[in-house]
Structures are given as C-alpha cells and as structure tokens.
Short mmCIF file of C-alpha atoms in Angstrom, two decimals:
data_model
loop_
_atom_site.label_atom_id
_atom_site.label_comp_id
_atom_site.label_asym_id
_atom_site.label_seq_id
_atom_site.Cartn_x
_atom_site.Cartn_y
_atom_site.Cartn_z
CA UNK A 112 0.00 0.00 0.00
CA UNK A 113 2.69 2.49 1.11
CA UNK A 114 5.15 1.41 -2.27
CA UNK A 115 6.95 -1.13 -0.91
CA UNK A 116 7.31 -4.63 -1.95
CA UNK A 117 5.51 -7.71 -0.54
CA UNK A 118 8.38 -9.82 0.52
CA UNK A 119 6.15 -12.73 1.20
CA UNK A 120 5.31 -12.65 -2.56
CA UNK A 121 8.61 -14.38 -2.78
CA UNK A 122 7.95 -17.53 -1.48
CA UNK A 123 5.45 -17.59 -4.33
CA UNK A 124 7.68 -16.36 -6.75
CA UNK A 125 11.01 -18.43 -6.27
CA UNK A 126 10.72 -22.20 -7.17
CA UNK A 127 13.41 -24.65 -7.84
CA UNK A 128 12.74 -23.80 -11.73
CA UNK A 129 13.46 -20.10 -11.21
CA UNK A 130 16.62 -19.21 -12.88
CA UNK A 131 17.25 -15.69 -12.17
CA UNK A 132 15.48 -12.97 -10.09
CA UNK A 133 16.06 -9.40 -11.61
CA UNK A 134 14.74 -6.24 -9.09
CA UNK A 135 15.50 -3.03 -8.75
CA UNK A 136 17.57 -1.33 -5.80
CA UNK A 137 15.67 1.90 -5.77
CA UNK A 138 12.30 2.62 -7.78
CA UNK A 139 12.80 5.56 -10.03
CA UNK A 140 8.97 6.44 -9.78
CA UNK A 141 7.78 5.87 -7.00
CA UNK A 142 11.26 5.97 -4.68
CA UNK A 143 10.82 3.15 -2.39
CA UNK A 144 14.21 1.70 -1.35
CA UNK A 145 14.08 -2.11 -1.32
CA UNK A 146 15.66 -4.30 0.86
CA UNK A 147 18.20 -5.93 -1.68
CA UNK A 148 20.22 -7.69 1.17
CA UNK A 149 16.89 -9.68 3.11
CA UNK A 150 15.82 -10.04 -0.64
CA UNK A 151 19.31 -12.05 -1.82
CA UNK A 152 19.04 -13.67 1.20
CA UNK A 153 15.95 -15.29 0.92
CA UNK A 154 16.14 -16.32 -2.80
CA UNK A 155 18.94 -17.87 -1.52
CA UNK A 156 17.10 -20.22 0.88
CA UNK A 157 14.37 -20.72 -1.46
CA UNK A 158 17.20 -21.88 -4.63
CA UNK A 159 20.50 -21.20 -3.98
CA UNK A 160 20.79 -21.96 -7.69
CA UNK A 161 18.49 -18.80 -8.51
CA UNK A 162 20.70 -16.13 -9.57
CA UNK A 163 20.12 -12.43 -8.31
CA UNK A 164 20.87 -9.30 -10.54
CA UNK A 165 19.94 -6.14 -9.21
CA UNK A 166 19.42 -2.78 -10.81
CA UNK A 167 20.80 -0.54 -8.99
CA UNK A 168 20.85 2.74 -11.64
CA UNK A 169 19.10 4.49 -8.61
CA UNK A 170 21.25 3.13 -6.14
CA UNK A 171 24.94 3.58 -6.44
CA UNK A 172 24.66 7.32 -7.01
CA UNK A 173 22.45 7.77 -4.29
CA UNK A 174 23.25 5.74 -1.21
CA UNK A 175 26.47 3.78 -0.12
CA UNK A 176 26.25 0.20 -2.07
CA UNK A 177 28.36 -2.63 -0.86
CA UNK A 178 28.06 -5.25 -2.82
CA UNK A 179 29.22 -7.75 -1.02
CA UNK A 180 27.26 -7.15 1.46
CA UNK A 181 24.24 -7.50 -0.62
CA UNK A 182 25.33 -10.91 -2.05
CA UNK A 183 23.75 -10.23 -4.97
CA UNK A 184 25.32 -12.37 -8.48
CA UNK A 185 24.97 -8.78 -10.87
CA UNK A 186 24.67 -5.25 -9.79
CA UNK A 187 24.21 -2.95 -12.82
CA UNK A 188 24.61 0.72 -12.75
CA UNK A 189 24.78 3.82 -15.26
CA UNK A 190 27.18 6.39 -15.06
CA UNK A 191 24.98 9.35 -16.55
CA UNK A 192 22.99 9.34 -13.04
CA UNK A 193 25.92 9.79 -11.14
CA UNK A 194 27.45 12.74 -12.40
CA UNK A 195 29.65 10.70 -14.93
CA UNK A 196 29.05 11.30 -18.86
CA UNK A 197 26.30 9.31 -21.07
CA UNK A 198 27.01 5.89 -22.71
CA UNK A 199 29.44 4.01 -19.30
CA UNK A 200 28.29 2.08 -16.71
CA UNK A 201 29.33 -1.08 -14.69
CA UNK A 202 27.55 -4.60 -14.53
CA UNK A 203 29.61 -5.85 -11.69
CA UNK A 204 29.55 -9.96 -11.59
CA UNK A 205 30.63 -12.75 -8.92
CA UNK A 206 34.23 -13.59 -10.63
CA UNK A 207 32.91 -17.26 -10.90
CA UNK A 208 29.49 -16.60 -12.57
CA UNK A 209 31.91 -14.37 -15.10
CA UNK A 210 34.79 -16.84 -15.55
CA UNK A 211 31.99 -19.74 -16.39
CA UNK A 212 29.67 -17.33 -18.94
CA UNK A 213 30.19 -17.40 -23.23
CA UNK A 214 31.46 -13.68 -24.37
CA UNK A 215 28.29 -11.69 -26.22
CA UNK A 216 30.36 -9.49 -28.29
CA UNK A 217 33.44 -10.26 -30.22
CA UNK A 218 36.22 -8.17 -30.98
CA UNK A 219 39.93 -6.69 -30.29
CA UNK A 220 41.11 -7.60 -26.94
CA UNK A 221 38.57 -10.26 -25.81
CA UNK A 222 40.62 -12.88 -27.07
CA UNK A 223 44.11 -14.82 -26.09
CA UNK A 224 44.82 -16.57 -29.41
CA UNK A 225 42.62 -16.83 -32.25
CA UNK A 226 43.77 -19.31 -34.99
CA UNK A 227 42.02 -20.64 -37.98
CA UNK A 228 40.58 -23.49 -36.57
CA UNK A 229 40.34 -22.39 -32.86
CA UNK A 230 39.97 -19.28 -30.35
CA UNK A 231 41.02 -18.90 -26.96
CA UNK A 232 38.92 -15.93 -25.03
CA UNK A 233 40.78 -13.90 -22.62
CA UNK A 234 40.15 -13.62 -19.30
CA UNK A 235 37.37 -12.01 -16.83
CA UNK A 236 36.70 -8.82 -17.75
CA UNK A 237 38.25 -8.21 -20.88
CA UNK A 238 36.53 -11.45 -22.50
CA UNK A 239 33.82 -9.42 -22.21
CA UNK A 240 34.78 -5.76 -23.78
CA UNK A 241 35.46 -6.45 -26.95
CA UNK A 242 37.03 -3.63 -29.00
CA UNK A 243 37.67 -0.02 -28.21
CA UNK A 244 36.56 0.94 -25.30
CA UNK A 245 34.52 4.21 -24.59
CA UNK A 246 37.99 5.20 -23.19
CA UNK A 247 36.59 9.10 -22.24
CA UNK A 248 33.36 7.50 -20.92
CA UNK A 249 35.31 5.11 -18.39
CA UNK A 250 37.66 8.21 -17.62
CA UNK A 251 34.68 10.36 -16.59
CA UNK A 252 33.19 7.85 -14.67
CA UNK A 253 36.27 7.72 -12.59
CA UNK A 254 36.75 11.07 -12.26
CA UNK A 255 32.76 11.07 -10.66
CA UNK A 256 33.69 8.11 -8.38
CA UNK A 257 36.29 10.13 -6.91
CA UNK A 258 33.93 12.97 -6.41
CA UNK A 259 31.23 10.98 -4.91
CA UNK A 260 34.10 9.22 -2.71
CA UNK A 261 35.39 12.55 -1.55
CA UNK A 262 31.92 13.82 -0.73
CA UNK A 263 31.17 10.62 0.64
CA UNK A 264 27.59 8.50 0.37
CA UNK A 265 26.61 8.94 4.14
CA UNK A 266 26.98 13.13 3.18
CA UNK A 267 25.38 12.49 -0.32
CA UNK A 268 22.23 10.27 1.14
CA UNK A 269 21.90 12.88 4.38
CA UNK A 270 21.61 15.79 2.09
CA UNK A 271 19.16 14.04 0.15
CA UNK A 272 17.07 12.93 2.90
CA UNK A 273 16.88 15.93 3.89
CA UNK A 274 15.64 17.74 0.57
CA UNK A 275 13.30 14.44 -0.05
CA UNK A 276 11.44 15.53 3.36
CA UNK A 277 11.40 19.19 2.89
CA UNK A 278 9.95 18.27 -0.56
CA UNK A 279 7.22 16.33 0.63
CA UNK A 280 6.31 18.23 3.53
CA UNK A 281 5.83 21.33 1.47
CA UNK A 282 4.41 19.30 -1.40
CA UNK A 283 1.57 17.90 -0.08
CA UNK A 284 0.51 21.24 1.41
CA UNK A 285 -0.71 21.88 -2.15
CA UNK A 286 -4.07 21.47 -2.93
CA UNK A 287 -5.03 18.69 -5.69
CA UNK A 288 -1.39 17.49 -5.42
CA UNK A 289 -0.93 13.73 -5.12
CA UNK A 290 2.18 11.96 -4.27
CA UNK A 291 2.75 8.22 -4.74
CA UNK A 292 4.74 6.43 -2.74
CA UNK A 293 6.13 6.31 0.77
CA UNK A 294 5.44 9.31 2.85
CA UNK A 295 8.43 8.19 5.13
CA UNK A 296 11.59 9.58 4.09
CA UNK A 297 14.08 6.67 5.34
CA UNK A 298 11.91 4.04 3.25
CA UNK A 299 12.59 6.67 0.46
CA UNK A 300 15.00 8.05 -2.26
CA UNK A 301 15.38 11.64 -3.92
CA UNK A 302 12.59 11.03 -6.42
CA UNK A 303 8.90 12.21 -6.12
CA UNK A 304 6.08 11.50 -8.31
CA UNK A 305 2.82 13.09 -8.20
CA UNK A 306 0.23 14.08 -10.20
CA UNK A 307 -2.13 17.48 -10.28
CA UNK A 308 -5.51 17.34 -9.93
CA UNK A 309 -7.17 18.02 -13.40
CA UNK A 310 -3.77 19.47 -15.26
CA UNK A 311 -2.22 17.34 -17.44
CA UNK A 312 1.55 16.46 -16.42
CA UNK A 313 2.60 17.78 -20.37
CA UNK A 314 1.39 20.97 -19.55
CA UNK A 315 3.11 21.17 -15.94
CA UNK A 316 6.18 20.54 -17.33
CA UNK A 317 5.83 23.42 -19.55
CA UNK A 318 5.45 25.75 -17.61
CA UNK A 319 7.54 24.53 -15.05
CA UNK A 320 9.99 24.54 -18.06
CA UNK A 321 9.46 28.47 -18.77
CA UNK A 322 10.62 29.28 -14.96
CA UNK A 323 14.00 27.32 -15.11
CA UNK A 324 12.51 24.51 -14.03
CA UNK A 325 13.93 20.78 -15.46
CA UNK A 326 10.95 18.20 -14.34
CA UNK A 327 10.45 15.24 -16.21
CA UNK A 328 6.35 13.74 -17.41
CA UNK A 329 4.87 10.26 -18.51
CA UNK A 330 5.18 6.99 -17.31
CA UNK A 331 8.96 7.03 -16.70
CA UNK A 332 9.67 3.39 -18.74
CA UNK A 333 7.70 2.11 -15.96
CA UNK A 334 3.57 1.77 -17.68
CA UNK A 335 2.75 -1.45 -16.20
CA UNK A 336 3.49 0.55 -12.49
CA UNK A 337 1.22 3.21 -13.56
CA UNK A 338 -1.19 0.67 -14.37
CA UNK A 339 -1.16 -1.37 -11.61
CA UNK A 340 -1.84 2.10 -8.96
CA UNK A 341 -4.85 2.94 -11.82
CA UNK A 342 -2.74 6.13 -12.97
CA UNK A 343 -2.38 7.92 -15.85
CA UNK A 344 1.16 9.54 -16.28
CA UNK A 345 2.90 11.61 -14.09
CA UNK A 346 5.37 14.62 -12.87
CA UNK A 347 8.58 13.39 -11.64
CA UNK A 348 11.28 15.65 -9.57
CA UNK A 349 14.16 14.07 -8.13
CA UNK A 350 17.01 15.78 -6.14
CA UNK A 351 20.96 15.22 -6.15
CA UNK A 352 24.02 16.72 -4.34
CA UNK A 353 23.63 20.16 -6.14
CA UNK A 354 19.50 20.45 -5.01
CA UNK A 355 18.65 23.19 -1.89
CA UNK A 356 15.70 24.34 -0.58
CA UNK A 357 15.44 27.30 -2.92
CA UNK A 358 15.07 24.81 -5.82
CA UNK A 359 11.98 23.49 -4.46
CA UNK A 360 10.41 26.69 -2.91
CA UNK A 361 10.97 27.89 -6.67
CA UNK A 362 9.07 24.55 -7.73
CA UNK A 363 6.01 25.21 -4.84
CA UNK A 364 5.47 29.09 -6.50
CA UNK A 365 5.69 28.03 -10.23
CA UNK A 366 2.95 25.11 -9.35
CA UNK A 367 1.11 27.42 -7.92
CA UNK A 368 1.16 28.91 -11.51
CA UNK A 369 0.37 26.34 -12.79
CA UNK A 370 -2.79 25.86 -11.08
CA UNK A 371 -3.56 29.32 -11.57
CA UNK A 372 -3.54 29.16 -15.18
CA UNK A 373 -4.95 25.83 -16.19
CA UNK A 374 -6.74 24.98 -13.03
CA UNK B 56 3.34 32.09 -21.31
CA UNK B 57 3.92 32.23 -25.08
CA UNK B 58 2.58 28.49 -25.84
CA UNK B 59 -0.53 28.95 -23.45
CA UNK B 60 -1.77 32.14 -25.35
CA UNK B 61 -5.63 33.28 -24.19
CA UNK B 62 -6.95 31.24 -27.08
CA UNK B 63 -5.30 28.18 -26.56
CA UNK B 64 -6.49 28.20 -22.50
CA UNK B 65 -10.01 29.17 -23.74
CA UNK B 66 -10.41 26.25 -26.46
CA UNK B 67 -8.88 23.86 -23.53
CA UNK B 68 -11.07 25.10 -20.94
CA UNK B 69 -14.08 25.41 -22.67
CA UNK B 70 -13.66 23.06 -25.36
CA UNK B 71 -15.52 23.24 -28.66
CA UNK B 72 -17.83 20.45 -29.93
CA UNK B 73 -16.50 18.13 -27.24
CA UNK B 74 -19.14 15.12 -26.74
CA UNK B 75 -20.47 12.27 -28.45
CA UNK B 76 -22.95 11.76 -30.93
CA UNK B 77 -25.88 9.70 -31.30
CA UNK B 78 -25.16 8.17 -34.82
CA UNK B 79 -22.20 8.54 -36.64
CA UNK B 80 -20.97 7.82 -39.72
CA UNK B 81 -17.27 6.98 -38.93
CA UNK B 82 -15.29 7.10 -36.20
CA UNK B 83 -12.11 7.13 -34.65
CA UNK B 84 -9.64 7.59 -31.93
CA UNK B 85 -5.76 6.95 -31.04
CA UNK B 86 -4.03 6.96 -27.61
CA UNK B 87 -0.41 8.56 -27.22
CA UNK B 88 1.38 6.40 -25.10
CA UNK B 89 4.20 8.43 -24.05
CA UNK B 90 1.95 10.67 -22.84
CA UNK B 91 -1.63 9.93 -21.95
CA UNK B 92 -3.12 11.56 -24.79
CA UNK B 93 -6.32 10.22 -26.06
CA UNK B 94 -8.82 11.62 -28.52
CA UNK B 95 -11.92 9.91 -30.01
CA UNK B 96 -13.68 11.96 -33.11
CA UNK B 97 -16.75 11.17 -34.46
CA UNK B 98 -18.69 12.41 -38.03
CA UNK B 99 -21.44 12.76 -39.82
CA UNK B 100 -21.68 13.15 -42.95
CA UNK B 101 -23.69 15.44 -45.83
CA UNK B 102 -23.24 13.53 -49.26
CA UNK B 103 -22.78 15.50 -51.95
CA UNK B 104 -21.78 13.36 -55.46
CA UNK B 105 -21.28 10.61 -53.31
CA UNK B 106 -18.66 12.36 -51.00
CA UNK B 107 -18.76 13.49 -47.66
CA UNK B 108 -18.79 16.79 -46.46
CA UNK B 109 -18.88 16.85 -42.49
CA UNK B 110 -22.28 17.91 -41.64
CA UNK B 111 -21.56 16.84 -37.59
CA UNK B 112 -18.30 16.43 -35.63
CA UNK B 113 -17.58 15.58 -32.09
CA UNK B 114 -14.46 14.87 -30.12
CA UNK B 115 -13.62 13.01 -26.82
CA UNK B 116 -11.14 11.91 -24.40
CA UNK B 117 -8.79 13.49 -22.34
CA UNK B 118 -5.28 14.82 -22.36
CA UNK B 119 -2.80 17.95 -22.39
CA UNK B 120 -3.90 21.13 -23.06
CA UNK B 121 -2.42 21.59 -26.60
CA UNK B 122 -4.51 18.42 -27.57
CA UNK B 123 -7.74 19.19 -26.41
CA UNK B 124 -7.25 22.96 -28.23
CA UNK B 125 -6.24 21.48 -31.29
CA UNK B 126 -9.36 19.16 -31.33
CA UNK B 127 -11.27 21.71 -30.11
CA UNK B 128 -10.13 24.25 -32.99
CA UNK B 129 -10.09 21.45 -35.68
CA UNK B 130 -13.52 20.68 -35.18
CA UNK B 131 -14.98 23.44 -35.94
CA UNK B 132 -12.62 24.06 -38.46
CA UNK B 133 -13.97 21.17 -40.32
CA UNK B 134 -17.47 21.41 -40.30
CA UNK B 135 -18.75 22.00 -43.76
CA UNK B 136 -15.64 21.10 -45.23
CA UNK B 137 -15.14 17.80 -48.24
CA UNK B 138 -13.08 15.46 -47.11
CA UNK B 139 -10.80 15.25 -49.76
CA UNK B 140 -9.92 18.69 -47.84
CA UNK B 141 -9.57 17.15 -45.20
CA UNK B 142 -7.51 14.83 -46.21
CA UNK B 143 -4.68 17.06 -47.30
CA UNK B 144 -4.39 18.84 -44.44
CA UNK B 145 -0.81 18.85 -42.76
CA UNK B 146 1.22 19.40 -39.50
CA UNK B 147 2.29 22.89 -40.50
CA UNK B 148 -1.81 23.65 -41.19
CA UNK B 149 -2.50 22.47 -37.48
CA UNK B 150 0.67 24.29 -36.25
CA UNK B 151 -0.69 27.53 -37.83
CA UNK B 152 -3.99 27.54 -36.35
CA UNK B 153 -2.69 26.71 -33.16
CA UNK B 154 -0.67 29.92 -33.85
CA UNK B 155 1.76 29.28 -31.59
CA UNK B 156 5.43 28.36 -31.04
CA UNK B 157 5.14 24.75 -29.82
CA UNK B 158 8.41 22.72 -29.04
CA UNK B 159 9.51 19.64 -30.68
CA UNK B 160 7.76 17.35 -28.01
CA UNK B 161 4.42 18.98 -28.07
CA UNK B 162 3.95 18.96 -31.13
CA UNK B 163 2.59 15.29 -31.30
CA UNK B 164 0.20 16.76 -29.24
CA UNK B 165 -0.87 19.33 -31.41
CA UNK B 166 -1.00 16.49 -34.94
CA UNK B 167 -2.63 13.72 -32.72
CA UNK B 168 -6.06 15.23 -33.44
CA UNK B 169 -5.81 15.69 -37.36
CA UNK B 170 -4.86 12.17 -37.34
CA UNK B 171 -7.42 11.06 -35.88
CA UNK B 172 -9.73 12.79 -37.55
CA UNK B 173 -8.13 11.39 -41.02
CA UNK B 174 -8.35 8.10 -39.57
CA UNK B 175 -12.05 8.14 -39.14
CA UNK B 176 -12.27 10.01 -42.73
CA UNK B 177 -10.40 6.82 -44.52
CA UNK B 178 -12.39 4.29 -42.78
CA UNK B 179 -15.57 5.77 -44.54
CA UNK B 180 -14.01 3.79 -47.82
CA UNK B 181 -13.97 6.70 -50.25
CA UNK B 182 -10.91 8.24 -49.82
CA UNK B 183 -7.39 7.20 -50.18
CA UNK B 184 -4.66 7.29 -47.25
#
C-alpha cells in the first residue's frame, strides 16, 4: 500500500525452476528503497541456484552500495545518473558466474589466441569488452567516483534525505497534489512522483519549463506501475548533491502557476 | 506564457464540440502512449456526389492542453468542409492555427487530433490514405 514490496510474494515467486530474479535497488517512480540484502538472502534459501541481478541505476549514485554485502550475483549501474558522462556504466559480476559465462560481443582484446581453426577468449573482464573501449566515458566515470568518494555516500544520502522531506512536507501542502509512494523519508529516495488534480503532467512541465525549471512527465519506462496504482502519467522531480531548498520553494510558487492558469 | 496564449487556455477550458454523438458515420480515436493523450472523433456526414462533407463532428477523451485545443479548434474548423480537404491537411496547417510556437515534443500533441480525424475520414471507404 505504502510502495513497498511484498516480501512474502517471494515464497510464491522463487521455485526450484526459477533461474534468475532481476529487481531493482531503488524505484525511479515511486522511490521506495528495497531491501536488496533480506531479498538475496531469501532467494537464496528458497534456490541457492536462482541467480540475483539487481538494478541498482538508482542506487549507487544515491546511497552507499556494498556489494558484497548484498550478495547479490549482478549489480548494474549507469554512469549518466551519477554525475559521470552518457554511454558508461558497470555490470559488476561474482568472478565465478563471469569466468563460467560465453562472451556476447566479439572483438579486439577479448581474445588470447585466435587461430584458424580455434579461439582462446581472454580472461574475466576483458573477455567481455570487446574492441575499443569508450575510453573518455570510463575516464569520466572515474573522475565522478572520486567525487562521490570525496563527498562521501553517508553526506550524499543525508543531504538528500533531507531535501526528499522538505519536498514532501511542502508538497503535499498543495491542494489537488498527489504523491505516490512512501510518505516516510528513510523508506525513500530523492525522487517524487505526483500528479495534479485536473492538469495534465505535459502541460506542468511546460510551464515549469518556462521558470528554469527541469521536471520530467509520462510513465517514466515504468507503464505497467502506472497501471497497476490505476494512474495515468505523471510529474517526476528528483534531487541530487547540487539540489537546496530554494530549488523546491521555486518549484512550490511556479505550481502554484500552474494551477492558476490551467486549473 | 507564449505556448498557453488566451486562445489556446479558452479552447482547452471550454472546449468546442467536445461530446459524443448519437449516430455517426465513422469514427475514430488513437491513444499517445508516451503521454496519456487520447482523442476519439466522431462524423457525420452530408453527401454531396457521393462524397462526404462533415455535416456533424464531435471529439472526446482526455489529455494535455495543446490536444484538447487542437481538437477543439479542428472541429470546428472542419465542419462543412469535403473530405478530400480534409484529407490534405498537414502538421504545419495544425501548427498555424494553433498559432503558436510549440516545441519539438508537443507537437505530437498538437497532430494527434488531425490524425485522428483522417483516420475516421479513410475508414468511410472513399478516400485514399
């Protein structure tokens, strides 16, 4: 009811035929955090041969992520949402799920020894990156891991709580505004969805858009969500490092103009 | 608010020919996914030599306001008119009575109307795509 997940769906879910689990980390509509570690764990006692890969694009740049700790088998992340460039990210593997797997993608680099009659793949990772890599992608992505690292995740994820609660506090103060998702800001990333009573989210964006501010609309690659809460598409903000307060009092007084104007 | 001019807000909040009708003679309606845009037209036709003129037109559904306006202005834009007419009528036509400077992303929202409306106009049989 409150956005999060029913774990006890899992014992339903997970049988000895079930080769692979695939959830997210963090939901980018709604918000909810889930509770990868308890998750892994109990796929785990259900079939330990049931692989876990989570998504964790909402994650990584967000809160501190140890992945061993999780005990997931993948953990995939972009670097775009974490202040890195476009078109890098990392799908981290256990070494021995990795060393077993076929490469995807052949090229320069991903191989040992190729004659005419045989090839011999490299090893773990680079059986796997075949050709040139995206050499100024993986460079920016390093240089916004050691960012992140020097601001540090506990800093990143307090500052975010704490815009994520002013946000809601203030937002749902506004008549015909509806949020979805958990109202409690632990259980909770830096993203907000909501929708306006009677304005369409195309139009809020707009005019958002005309005051400086960068919102995003629709059903955020996530339709069957928005289905399954009987919505129809909605206005996403989300906050990072660089959000304050005055971003979102600037947000409150443009929706109010909103609502003046198309209410 | 250069894309919400007075005319625009007035079409959208009190839309023109917005309903349904009791008989029609061809309808039709498309649903914008990305979005949530949905408009349903219905017409009736005068024949004259065996070709439709739109003697009736109403539109439905619900969705941003530079949908609704266009189907709201479109509609009455149409009435009276062949539709061969119709039928050649382009993005740049809707974008001009819309009269307004509409970025790249709305301006699916300002089209999905017209094709609606030519969808229902080829399903009555006597007019090609």
């Amino acid at each position: 009811e409150n956005g999060e997940l029913n774990l006890e769906e899992l014992n339903r879910l997970i049988t000895r035929k079930t080769k692979l689990l695939a959830i997210t980390a963090v939901s980018n509509v709604i918000g909810t955090i889930n509770p990868v570690k308890t998750i892994v764990r109990t796929v785990k006692r259900l079939n330990p041969g049931c692989l876990v890969l989570v998504d964790a694009a909402q994650a990584v740049p967000h809160i501190a992520v140890d992945v061993q700790d999780w005990g997931a088998d993948f953990v995939a992340f972009s670097g775009h949402k974490m202040l890195g460039p476009t078109g890098i990210g990392v799908l981290w593997g256990r070494f021995e799920l990795l060393e077993e797997m076929p490469p995807f993608l052949f090229g320069g680099d991903m191989i040992r020894e190729v004659h005419v009659g045989e090839t011999m793949f490299n090893g773990v990772p680079h059986k796997f990156e075949a050709g040139t890599p995206h050499i100024a992608g993986t460079i920016g992505l390093g240089a916004a891991v050691d960012y992140l690292t020097t601001l540090g995740m506990d800093a990143v994820r307090a500052h975010e709580e704490a815009m994520t609660a002013y946000a809601l506090k203030n937002l749902s103060r506004v008549k015909g505004i509806r949020i979805i998702g958990p109202h409690d800001v632990s259980q909770r990333g830096g993203v907000i969805a909501f929708t306006v009573s009677g304005i369409h989210p195309h139009d809020v964006a707009q005019i958002l858009d005309q005051d400086n501010i960068c919102i995003r609309v629709g059903f955020h690659c996530a339709q069957p969500l928005h289905e399954y809460l009987h919505i129809g598409p909605t206005c996403r903000i989300s906050f990072y490092v660089y959000t304050t307060k005055e971003d979102i009092d600037a947000l409150l007084v443009s929706l109010e103009k909103v609502r003046k104007l198309l209410g | 608010m250069d894309m919400y001019r007075e005319q625009i807000l007035d079409h959208y909040k009190h839309p023109r020919n917005f309903g349904t009708l009791k008989t029609s003679d061809a309808k039709a309606s498309a649903y914008n996914a990305t979005c949530g845009d949905k408009i349903s037209i219905e017409i009736q036709c005068q024949m004259t030599n065996a070709k439709c003129q739109i003697k009736e037109i109403k539109f439905s559904g619900e969705g941003c306001a530079i949908s609704m306006a266009s189907a709201s202005m479109l509609t009455e834009r149409v009435k009276g008119m062949k539709v061969s007419a119709i039928m050649k009528l382009q993005t740049k036509d809707i974008l001009g009575m819309l009269g307004t400077f509409l970025t790249p992303s709305r301006i699916k929202c300002a089209t999905l109307p017209l094709e609606v409306l030519q969808k229902a106009v080829v399903s009555l049989g006597h007019v090609r795509k």
